[in-house]
XYZ file of N, CA and C in Angstrom:
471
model
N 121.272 114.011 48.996
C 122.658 114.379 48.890
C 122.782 115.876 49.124
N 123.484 115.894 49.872
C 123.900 117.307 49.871
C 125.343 118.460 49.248
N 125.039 119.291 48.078
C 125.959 120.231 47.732
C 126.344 120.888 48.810
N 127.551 121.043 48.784
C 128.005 122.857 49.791
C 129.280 123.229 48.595
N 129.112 124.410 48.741
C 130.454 124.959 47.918
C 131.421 125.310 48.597
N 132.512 125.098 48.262
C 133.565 124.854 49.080
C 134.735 125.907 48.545
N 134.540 126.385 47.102
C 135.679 127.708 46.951
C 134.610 128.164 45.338
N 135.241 129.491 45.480
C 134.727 130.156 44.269
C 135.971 130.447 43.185
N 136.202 130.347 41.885
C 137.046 130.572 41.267
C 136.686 131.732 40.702
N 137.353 133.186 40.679
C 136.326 134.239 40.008
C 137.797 135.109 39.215
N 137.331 135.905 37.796
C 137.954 135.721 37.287
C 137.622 136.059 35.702
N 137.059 135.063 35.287
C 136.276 135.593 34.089
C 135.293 136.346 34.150
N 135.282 136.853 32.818
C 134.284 138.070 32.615
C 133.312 137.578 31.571
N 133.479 136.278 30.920
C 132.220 135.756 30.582
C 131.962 134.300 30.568
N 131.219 133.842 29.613
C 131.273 132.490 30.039
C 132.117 131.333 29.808
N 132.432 130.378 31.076
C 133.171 129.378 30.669
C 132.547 128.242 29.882
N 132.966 127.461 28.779
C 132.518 126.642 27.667
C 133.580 125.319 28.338
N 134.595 125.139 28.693
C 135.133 124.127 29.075
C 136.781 124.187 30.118
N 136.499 122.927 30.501
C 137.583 123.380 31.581
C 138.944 121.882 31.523
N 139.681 121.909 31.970
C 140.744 120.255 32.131
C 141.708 120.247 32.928
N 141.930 119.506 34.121
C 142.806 119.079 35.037
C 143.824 118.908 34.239
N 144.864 120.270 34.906
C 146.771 119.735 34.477
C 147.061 118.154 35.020
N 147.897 117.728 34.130
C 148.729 116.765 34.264
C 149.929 116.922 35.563
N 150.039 118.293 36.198
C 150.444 118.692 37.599
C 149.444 118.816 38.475
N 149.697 118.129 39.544
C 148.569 118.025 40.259
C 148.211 119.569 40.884
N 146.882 120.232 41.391
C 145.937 121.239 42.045
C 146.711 122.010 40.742
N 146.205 121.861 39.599
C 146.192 123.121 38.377
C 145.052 122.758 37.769
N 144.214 123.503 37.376
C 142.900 123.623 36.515
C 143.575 124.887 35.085
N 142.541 124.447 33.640
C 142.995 125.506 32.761
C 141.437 125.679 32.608
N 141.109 126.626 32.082
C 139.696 127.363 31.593
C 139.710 127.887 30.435
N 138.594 127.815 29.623
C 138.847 128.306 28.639
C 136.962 129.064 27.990
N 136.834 129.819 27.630
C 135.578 130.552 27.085
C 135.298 131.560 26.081
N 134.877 132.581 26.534
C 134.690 133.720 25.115
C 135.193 134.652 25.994
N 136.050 134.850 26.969
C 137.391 135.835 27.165
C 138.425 135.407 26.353
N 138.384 134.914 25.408
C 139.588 134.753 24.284
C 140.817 134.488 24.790
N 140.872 133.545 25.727
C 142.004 133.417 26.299
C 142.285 131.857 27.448
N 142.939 131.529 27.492
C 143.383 129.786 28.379
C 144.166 130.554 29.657
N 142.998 129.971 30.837
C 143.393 130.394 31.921
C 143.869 129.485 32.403
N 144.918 129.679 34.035
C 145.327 128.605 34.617
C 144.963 129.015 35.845
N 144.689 127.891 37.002
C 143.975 128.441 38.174
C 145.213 126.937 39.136
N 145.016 127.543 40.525
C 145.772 126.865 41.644
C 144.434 126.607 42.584
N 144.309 124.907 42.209
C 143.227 124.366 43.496
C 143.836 124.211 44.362
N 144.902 124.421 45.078
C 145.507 124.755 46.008
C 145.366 125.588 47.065
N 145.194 126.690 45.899
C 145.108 127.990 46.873
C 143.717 128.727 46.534
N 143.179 128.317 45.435
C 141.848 128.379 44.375
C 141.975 129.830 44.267
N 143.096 130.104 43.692
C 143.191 131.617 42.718
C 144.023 131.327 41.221
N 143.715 132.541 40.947
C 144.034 133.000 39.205
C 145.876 132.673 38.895
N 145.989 132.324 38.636
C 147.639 132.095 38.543
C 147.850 132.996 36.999
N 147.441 132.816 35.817
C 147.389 133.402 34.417
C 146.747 133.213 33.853
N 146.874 134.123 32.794
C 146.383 133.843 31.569
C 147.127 133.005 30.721
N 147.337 131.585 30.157
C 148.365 131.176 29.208
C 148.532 132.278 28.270
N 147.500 131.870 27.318
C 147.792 132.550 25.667
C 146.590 133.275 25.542
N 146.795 134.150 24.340
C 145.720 134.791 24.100
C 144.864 133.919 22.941
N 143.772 134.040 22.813
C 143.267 133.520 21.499
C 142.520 134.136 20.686
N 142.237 133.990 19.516
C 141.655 134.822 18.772
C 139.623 134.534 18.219
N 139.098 133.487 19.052
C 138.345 132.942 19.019
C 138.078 132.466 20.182
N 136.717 132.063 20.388
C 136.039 131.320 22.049
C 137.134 130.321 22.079
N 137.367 129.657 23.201
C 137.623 128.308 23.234
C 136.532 127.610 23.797
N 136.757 126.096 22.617
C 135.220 125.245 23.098
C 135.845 123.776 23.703
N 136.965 123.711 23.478
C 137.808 122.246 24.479
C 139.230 122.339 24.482
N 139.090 121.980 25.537
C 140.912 121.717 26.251
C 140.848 120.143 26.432
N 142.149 119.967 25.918
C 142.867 118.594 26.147
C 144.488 118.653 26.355
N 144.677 117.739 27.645
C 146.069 117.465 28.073
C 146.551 116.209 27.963
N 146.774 115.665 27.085
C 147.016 113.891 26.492
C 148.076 113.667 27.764
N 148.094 112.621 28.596
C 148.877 111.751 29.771
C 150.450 111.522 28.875
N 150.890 112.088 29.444
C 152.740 111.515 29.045
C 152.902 112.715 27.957
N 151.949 113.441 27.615
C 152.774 114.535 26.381
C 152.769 115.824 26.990
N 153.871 116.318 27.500
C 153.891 117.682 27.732
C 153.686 118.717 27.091
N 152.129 118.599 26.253
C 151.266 119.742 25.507
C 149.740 119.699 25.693
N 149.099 120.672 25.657
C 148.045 120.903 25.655
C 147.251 121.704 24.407
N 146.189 120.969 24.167
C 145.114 121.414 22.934
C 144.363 122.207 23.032
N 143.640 123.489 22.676
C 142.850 124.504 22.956
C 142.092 124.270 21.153
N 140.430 123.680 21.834
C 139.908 123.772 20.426
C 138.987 125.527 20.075
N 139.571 125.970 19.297
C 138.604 127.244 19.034
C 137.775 127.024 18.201
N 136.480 128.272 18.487
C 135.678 128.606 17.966
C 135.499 128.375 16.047
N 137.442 129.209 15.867
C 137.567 129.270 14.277
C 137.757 127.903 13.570
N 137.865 126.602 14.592
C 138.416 125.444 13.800
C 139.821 124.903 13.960
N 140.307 125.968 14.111
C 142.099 125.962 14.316
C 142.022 125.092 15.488
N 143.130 124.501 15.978
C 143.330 123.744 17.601
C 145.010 124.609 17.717
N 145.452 125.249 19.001
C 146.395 125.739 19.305
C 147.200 124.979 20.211
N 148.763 124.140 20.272
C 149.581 123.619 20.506
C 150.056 124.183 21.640
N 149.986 124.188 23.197
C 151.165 124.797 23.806
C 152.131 123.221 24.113
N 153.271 123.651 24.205
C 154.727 122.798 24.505
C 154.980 123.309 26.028
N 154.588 122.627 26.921
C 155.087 122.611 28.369
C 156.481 123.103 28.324
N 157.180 122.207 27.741
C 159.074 121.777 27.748
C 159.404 123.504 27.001
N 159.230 123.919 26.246
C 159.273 125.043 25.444
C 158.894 126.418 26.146
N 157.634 126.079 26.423
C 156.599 127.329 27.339
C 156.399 127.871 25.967
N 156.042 127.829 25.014
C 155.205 128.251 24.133
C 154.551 127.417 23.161
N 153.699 128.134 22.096
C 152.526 128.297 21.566
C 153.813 127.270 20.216
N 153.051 126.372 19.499
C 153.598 125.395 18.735
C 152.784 125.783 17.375
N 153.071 125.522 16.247
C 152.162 126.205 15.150
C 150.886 125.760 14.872
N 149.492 126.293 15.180
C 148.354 125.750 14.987
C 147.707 124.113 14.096
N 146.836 123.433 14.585
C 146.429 122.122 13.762
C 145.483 122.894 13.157
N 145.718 123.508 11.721
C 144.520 123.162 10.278
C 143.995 122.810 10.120
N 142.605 121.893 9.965
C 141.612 121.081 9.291
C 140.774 121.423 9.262
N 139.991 121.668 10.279
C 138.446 122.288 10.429
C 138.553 123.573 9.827
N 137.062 123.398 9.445
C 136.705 125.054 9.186
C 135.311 125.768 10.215
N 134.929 124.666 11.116
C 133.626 125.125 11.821
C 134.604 124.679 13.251
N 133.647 125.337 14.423
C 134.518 125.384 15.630
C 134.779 123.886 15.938
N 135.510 123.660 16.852
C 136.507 122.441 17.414
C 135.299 121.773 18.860
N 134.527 120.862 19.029
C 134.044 120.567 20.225
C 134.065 120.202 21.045
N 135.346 119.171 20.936
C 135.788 117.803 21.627
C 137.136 117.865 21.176
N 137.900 117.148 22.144
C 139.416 116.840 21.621
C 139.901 115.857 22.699
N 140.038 114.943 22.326
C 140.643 113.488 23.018
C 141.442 112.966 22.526
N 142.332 111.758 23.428
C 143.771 111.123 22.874
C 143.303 109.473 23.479
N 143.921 108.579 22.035
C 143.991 107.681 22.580
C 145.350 107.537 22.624
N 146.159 107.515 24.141
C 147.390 107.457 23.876
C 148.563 105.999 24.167
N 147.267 105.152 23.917
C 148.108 103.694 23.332
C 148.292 103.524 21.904
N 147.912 104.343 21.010
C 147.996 104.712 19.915
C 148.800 105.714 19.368
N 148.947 106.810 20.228
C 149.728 107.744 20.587
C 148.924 108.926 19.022
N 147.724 108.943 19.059
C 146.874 109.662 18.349
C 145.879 110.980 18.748
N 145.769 111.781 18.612
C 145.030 112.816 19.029
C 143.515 112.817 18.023
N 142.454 112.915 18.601
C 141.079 112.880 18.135
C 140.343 114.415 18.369
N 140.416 115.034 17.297
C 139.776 116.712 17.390
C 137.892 116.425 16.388
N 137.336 116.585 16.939
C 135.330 116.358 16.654
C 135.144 117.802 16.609
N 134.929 118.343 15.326
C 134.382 119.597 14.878
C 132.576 119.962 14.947
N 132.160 120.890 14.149
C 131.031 121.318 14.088
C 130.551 120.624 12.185
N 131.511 120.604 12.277
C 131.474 119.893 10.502
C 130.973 118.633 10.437
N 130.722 117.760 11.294
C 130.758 116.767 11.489
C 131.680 115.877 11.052
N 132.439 116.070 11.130
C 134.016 115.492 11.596
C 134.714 115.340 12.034
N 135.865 114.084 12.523
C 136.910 113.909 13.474
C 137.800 113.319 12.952
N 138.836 114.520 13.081
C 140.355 114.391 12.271
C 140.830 113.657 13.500
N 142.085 112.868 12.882
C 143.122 112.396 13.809
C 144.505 112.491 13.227
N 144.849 112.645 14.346
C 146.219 113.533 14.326
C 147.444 112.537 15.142
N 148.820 112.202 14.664
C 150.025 112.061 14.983
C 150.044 112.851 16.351
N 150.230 112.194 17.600
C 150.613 112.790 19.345
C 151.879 113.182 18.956
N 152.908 112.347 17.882
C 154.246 112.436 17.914
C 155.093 113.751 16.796
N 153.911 113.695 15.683
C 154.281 114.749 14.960
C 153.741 115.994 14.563
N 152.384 115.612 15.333
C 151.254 116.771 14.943
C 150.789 116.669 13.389
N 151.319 115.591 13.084
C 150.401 115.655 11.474
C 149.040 114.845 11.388
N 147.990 115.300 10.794
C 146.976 114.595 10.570
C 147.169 113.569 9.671
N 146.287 112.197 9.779
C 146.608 111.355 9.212
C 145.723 111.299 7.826
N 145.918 111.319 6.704
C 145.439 111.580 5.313
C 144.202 110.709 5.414
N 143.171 111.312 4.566
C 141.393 110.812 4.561
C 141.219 109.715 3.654
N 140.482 108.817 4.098
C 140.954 107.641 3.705
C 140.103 107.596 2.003
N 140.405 107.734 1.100
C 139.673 107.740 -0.225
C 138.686 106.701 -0.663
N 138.976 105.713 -0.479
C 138.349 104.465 -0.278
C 137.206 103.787 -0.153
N 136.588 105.088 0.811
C 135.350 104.210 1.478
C 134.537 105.586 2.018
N 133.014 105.231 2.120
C 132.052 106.597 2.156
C 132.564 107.206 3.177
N 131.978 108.356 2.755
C 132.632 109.770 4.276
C 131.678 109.736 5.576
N 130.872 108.364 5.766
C 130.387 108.800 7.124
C 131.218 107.380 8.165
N 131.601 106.409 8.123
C 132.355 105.745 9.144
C 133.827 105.238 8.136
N 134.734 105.934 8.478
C 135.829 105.520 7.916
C 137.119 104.531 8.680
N 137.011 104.899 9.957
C 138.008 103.810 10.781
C 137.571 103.970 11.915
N 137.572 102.450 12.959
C 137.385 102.220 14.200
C 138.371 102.393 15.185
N 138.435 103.176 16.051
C 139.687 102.936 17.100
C 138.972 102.221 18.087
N 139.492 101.135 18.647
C 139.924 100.463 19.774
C 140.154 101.081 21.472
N 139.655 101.943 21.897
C 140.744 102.253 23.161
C 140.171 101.198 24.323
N 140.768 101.422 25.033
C 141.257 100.705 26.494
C 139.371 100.613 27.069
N 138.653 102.065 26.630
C 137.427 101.510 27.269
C 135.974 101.342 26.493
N 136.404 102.204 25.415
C 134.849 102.019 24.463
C 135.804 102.184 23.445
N 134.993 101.724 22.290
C 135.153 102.236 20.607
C 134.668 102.953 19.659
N 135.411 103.684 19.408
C 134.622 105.297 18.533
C 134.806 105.132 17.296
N 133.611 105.405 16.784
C 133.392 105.630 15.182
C 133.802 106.845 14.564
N 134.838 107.023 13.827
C 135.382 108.005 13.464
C 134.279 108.288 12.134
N 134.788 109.920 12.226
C 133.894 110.616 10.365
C 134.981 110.956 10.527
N 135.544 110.635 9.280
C 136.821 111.528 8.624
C 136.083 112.828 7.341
């Protein structure tokens, strides 16, 4: 098989940790330890902005299908809200206290899935941004199964 590179995206000044295709088609966002969510045009394969600033690496971006927002998991734990419809920054998701690694949606559920360094994965309301309360019940290492469309994940609450 053969690689060829076909465009360079340049730009950051250190390293990128994760990247996610806009929900608009030829947009890429970036995100790393320039403390900041970039947006890039595969179009034209240049720098379009900086979204937001952040106050921590970013370690995952997520753009849930049908919700005009995007997730930025940081370094500090926090996950940062932007609102497409708004054009701004929505008030941070709370839970974690170790960085954010992963962040996925099952959105036949209409649920957001944030996987920390804690070994844990909160889930969160797509519709209200509230996390859904820890289930008391039952031991803290498999607490509920989700279902999606292609595999099934074992949640740690």
């Amino acid at each position: 098989m053969l690689v060829e590179k076909t465009a360079e995206l340049t730009g950051h000044g250190n390293p990128i940790f994760t990247l996610e295709l806009s929900q608009k088609p030829g947009i890429l966002f970036t995100g790393g330890n320039d403390k900041g969510l970039v947006e890039w045009s595969l179009k034209n394969n240049a720098f379009i902005k900086v979204m937001f600033a952040v106050a921590a690496s970013i370690y995952a971006i997520h753009g849930p299908v049908n919700f005009p927002l995007l997730f930025t998991g940081l370094r500090s734990g926090d996950v940062l809200v932007f609102d497409f419809l708004k054009q701004q920054l929505l008030a941070p998701l709370k839970h974690h206290q170790k960085p954010i690694f992963d962040i996925k949606s099952v959105n036949h559920k209409q649920e957001l899935l944030v996987a920390s360094e804690d070994g844990t994965v909160s889930i969160w309301s797509l519709n209200t941004l509230e996390v859904y309360p820890k289930m008391k019940n039952r031991l803290p290492l498999v607490v509920e199964t989700i279902k999606s469309t292609f595999t099934t994940w074992r949640i740690i609450h």
